[in-house]
CSV table of C-alpha atoms in Angstrom, one decimal:
chain,number,residue,atom,x,y,z
O,165,GLY,CA,238.9,-10.4,119.0
O,166,ASN,CA,240.8,-10.7,122.2
O,167,SER,CA,239.9,-13.4,124.6
O,168,VAL,CA,241.2,-15.1,127.8
O,169,THR,CA,240.5,-18.8,128.6
O,170,GLN,CA,240.9,-19.8,132.2
O,171,MET,CA,241.0,-23.1,134.0
O,172,GLU,CA,237.5,-24.1,135.1
O,173,GLY,CA,236.9,-24.1,138.8
O,174,PRO,CA,236.3,-24.5,141.6
O,175,VAL,CA,239.7,-25.7,142.8
O,176,THR,CA,240.1,-27.1,146.3
O,177,LEU,CA,243.5,-27.8,147.7
O,178,SER,CA,245.0,-28.6,151.1
O,179,GLU,CA,247.2,-26.0,152.8
O,180,GLU,CA,250.8,-26.1,151.6
O,181,ALA,CA,249.9,-27.8,148.3
O,182,PHE,CA,251.2,-26.6,145.0
O,183,LEU,CA,248.9,-24.4,143.0
O,184,THR,CA,248.6,-24.0,139.2
O,185,ILE,CA,245.8,-22.1,137.6
O,186,ASN,CA,246.0,-22.2,133.8
O,187,CYS,CA,245.4,-19.2,131.6
O,188,THR,CA,245.7,-18.9,127.8
O,189,TYR,CA,244.9,-15.9,125.7
O,190,THR,CA,244.2,-14.9,122.1
O,191,ALA,CA,245.3,-11.4,121.1
O,192,THR,CA,246.8,-9.5,118.3
O,193,GLY,CA,250.0,-7.6,118.9
O,194,TYR,CA,251.7,-7.6,122.3
O,195,PRO,CA,249.2,-7.5,125.1
O,196,SER,CA,250.0,-7.0,128.8
O,197,LEU,CA,248.8,-9.8,131.0
O,198,PHE,CA,247.4,-9.6,134.5
O,199,TRP,CA,246.2,-11.7,137.4
O,200,TYR,CA,243.6,-10.1,139.6
O,201,VAL,CA,242.3,-11.6,142.9
O,202,GLN,CA,238.9,-11.1,144.4
O,203,TYR,CA,238.6,-12.0,148.1
O,204,PRO,CA,235.2,-12.7,149.6
O,205,GLY,CA,233.1,-9.5,149.7
O,206,GLU,CA,235.8,-7.4,148.2
O,207,GLY,CA,236.7,-5.8,144.8
O,208,LEU,CA,239.3,-6.8,142.3
O,209,GLN,CA,242.9,-6.4,143.4
O,210,LEU,CA,245.9,-6.6,141.1
O,211,LEU,CA,248.0,-9.6,142.1
O,212,LEU,CA,250.7,-9.5,139.4
O,213,LYS,CA,251.4,-8.5,135.8
O,214,ALA,CA,253.8,-8.9,132.9
O,215,THR,CA,254.1,-6.6,130.0
O,216,LYS,CA,256.3,-8.5,127.5
O,217,ALA,CA,257.3,-12.0,126.5
O,218,ASP,CA,259.3,-14.0,129.1
O,219,ASP,CA,258.6,-11.5,131.8
O,220,LYS,CA,257.8,-13.0,135.1
O,221,GLY,CA,255.3,-11.3,137.4
O,222,SER,CA,255.4,-12.1,141.1
O,223,ASN,CA,253.8,-11.1,144.3
O,224,LYS,CA,252.9,-12.7,147.7
O,225,GLY,CA,254.5,-16.0,146.6
O,226,PHE,CA,252.5,-16.2,143.4
O,227,GLU,CA,254.3,-16.2,140.0
O,228,ALA,CA,253.3,-16.2,136.4
O,229,THR,CA,255.5,-16.1,133.3
O,230,TYR,CA,254.4,-14.5,130.0
O,231,ARG,CA,254.9,-17.2,127.4
O,232,LYS,CA,254.3,-15.9,123.9
O,233,GLU,CA,255.1,-19.2,122.2
O,234,THR,CA,252.3,-21.0,124.0
O,235,THR,CA,250.1,-17.8,124.6
O,236,SER,CA,249.9,-18.6,128.2
O,237,PHE,CA,250.2,-16.9,131.6
O,238,HIS,CA,249.7,-19.7,134.2
O,239,LEU,CA,249.5,-18.7,137.8
O,240,GLU,CA,251.6,-20.8,140.3
O,241,LYS,CA,252.3,-20.8,144.0
O,242,GLY,CA,254.5,-23.3,145.7
O,243,SER,CA,252.7,-23.6,149.0
O,244,VAL,CA,249.2,-22.2,149.4
O,245,GLN,CA,247.6,-20.9,152.6
O,246,VAL,CA,244.0,-20.7,153.8
O,247,SER,CA,244.2,-16.9,153.3
O,248,ASP,CA,244.7,-17.5,149.5
O,249,SER,CA,241.1,-18.6,149.2
O,250,ALA,CA,239.6,-16.3,146.6
O,251,VAL,CA,238.5,-16.0,143.0
O,252,TYR,CA,241.4,-15.5,140.6
O,253,PHE,CA,241.0,-13.7,137.3
O,254,CYS,CA,243.4,-13.7,134.4
O,255,ALA,CA,243.1,-10.6,132.1
O,256,LEU,CA,244.8,-8.9,129.2
O,257,SER,CA,245.0,-5.4,127.8
O,258,ARG,CA,245.9,-4.9,124.3
O,259,SER,CA,248.9,-2.7,124.9
O,260,ASN,CA,250.6,-0.3,127.3
O,261,PHE,CA,249.3,2.7,125.5
O,262,GLY,CA,246.0,4.4,125.1
O,263,ASN,CA,242.8,3.9,127.0
O,264,GLU,CA,242.9,0.1,126.8
O,265,LYS,CA,240.2,-2.0,128.4
O,266,LEU,CA,240.8,-5.2,130.3
O,267,THR,CA,239.5,-8.5,128.9
O,268,PHE,CA,238.9,-11.0,131.7
O,269,GLY,CA,238.7,-14.8,131.9
O,270,THR,CA,235.8,-16.4,133.7
O,271,GLY,CA,237.6,-16.6,137.0
O,272,THR,CA,238.7,-19.6,139.1
O,273,ARG,CA,237.4,-20.0,142.6
O,274,LEU,CA,240.1,-21.4,144.9
O,275,THR,CA,239.4,-22.9,148.3
O,276,ILE,CA,242.2,-23.9,150.6
O,277,ILE,CA,241.4,-26.3,153.4
O,278,PRO,CA,243.5,-26.5,156.6
W,76,GLU,CA,247.5,4.2,150.1
W,77,PRO,CA,245.0,5.9,147.7
W,78,GLU,CA,242.1,3.8,146.6
W,79,VAL,CA,239.1,3.9,144.4
W,80,THR,CA,235.8,4.2,146.3
W,81,GLN,CA,232.3,3.4,145.2
W,82,THR,CA,228.9,4.2,146.6
W,83,PRO,CA,226.5,2.7,147.5
W,84,SER,CA,227.8,-0.7,148.2
W,85,HIS,CA,224.4,-2.2,147.5
W,86,GLN,CA,221.5,-0.7,145.5
W,87,VAL,CA,218.0,-2.2,145.2
W,88,THR,CA,215.7,-0.7,142.6
W,89,GLN,CA,212.5,-1.5,140.8
W,90,MET,CA,212.5,-2.3,137.1
W,91,GLY,CA,212.2,0.8,135.0
W,92,GLN,CA,213.7,3.1,137.6
W,93,GLU,CA,216.8,5.2,137.1
W,94,VAL,CA,219.9,4.5,139.1
W,95,ILE,CA,223.2,6.4,139.5
W,96,LEU,CA,226.3,4.6,140.7
W,97,ARG,CA,229.1,6.7,142.0
W,98,CYS,CA,232.8,6.3,142.0
W,99,VAL,CA,235.7,8.4,143.3
W,100,PRO,CA,238.8,7.4,141.3
W,101,ILE,CA,242.3,7.9,142.6
W,102,SER,CA,243.1,11.6,142.5
W,103,ASN,CA,245.9,11.8,139.9
W,104,HIS,CA,244.4,9.2,137.6
W,105,LEU,CA,243.4,10.1,134.1
W,106,TYR,CA,241.6,7.1,132.7
W,107,PHE,CA,238.3,5.8,134.1
W,108,TYR,CA,236.4,2.6,133.5
W,109,TRP,CA,233.2,0.8,134.4
W,110,TYR,CA,232.9,-3.0,134.3
W,111,ARG,CA,230.2,-5.3,135.5
W,112,GLN,CA,230.1,-8.8,136.7
W,113,ILE,CA,226.8,-10.7,136.6
W,114,LEU,CA,226.7,-13.3,139.4
W,115,GLY,CA,228.9,-16.3,138.6
W,116,GLN,CA,230.0,-14.9,135.2
W,117,LYS,CA,233.1,-13.1,134.0
W,118,VAL,CA,233.9,-9.4,134.5
W,119,GLU,CA,232.8,-7.5,131.4
W,120,PHE,CA,234.0,-4.1,130.1
W,121,LEU,CA,231.3,-1.5,129.8
W,122,VAL,CA,233.0,1.8,129.0
W,123,SER,CA,236.2,3.8,129.2
W,124,PHE,CA,236.5,7.5,129.7
W,125,TYR,CA,239.3,10.0,129.1
W,126,ASN,CA,239.6,13.7,128.8
W,127,ASN,CA,235.9,14.1,129.5
W,128,GLU,CA,234.7,11.9,126.8
W,129,ILE,CA,234.0,8.2,126.1
W,130,SER,CA,236.9,6.5,124.6
W,131,GLU,CA,235.4,3.1,124.0
W,132,LYS,CA,232.1,1.3,124.9
W,133,SER,CA,231.0,-2.2,124.6
W,134,GLU,CA,227.8,-3.6,123.1
W,135,ILE,CA,226.3,-3.8,126.5
W,136,PHE,CA,226.6,0.0,126.9
W,137,ASP,CA,223.5,1.0,125.0
W,138,ASP,CA,221.4,4.2,125.1
W,139,GLN,CA,220.2,3.3,128.6
W,140,PHE,CA,223.7,3.9,130.0
W,141,SER,CA,225.6,7.1,130.4
W,142,VAL,CA,228.7,8.2,132.2
W,143,GLU,CA,229.7,11.6,133.6
W,144,ARG,CA,232.5,13.2,135.4
W,145,PRO,CA,230.6,16.1,136.9
W,146,ASP,CA,233.5,17.5,138.9
W,147,GLY,CA,237.1,16.9,139.5
W,148,SER,CA,236.6,13.8,141.7
W,149,ASN,CA,233.4,11.9,140.9
W,150,PHE,CA,232.8,9.5,138.0
W,151,THR,CA,229.2,8.3,137.7
W,152,LEU,CA,227.4,5.6,135.8
W,153,LYS,CA,223.7,6.2,135.1
W,154,ILE,CA,221.2,3.6,134.0
W,155,ARG,CA,218.1,5.3,132.8
W,156,SER,CA,215.5,2.6,132.9
W,157,THR,CA,216.8,-0.5,134.7
W,158,LYS,CA,216.0,-4.0,133.5
W,159,LEU,CA,216.1,-7.3,135.5
W,160,GLU,CA,219.2,-8.3,133.5
W,161,ASP,CA,221.1,-5.2,134.8
W,162,SER,CA,221.4,-6.9,138.1
W,163,ALA,CA,225.1,-7.3,138.6
W,164,MET,CA,228.2,-6.1,140.5
W,165,TYR,CA,229.4,-2.9,138.9
W,166,PHE,CA,233.1,-2.0,139.3
W,167,CYS,CA,234.8,1.3,138.7
W,168,ALA,CA,238.5,1.4,137.8
W,169,SER,CA,241.0,4.1,137.1
W,170,ARG,CA,244.7,4.4,136.1
W,171,THR,CA,247.4,7.0,135.5
W,172,GLY,CA,248.6,7.8,132.1
W,173,SER,CA,252.0,6.2,132.6
W,174,THR,CA,251.0,2.6,133.5
W,175,ASP,CA,248.5,0.0,132.2
W,176,THR,CA,247.5,-1.1,135.7
W,177,GLN,CA,243.9,-0.4,136.5
W,178,TYR,CA,242.9,0.0,140.2
W,179,PHE,CA,239.4,-1.2,141.0
W,180,GLY,CA,236.9,-0.1,143.6
W,181,PRO,CA,235.0,-2.5,145.8
W,182,GLY,CA,232.0,-2.5,143.6
W,183,THR,CA,228.3,-1.7,143.8
W,184,ARG,CA,225.9,-4.6,143.9
W,185,LEU,CA,222.8,-3.6,141.9
W,186,THR,CA,219.7,-5.6,142.3
W,187,VAL,CA,216.7,-4.9,140.0
W,188,LEU,CA,213.4,-6.3,141.2
């Protein structure tokens, strides 16, 4: 079946550091890939997405590139801020069509210290 | 900006009691979902709903669970006889028919004592 494997956390970085959170997936066909973020006490918010190979999703300084050859969708940010502290979830849906569920990774808790 | 809302934000119940979790999806959305997140674990799919019927359900979604869209705005998840292991955060999500992006509500934290 489909699955998502995410970098174990927690991750603690200093402000302005470079961030990478690794995500790899297993799926048949051509899934869409997502990063969701969960700030303390809040629900899941879509951060970015990519729907086909070599697409790059970006938002709020975060980027992730859909790499079919390595089945990866790693999240990166060049300079993190304290406000980026949250839990980050990588997820996939099997296709753009139909009533497709999301399959999530375990989440990575990120803490940014000033 | 339209958003998915959920009530209550926190529900405490005794084991064996029935609970109903409520969601109001975004108004022009057609597909509806429930997910849950046990503390410290991954977000898990429970059920998807389209055109007034269940499209897919997971192994977790057994006979104790049911969903309903009783009117044009609400989408509910009912647990008939709660168990301790049902304690979790329950998220509702919805999406339009033209995109695969699901929009999530803030969640209901269910605590079963």
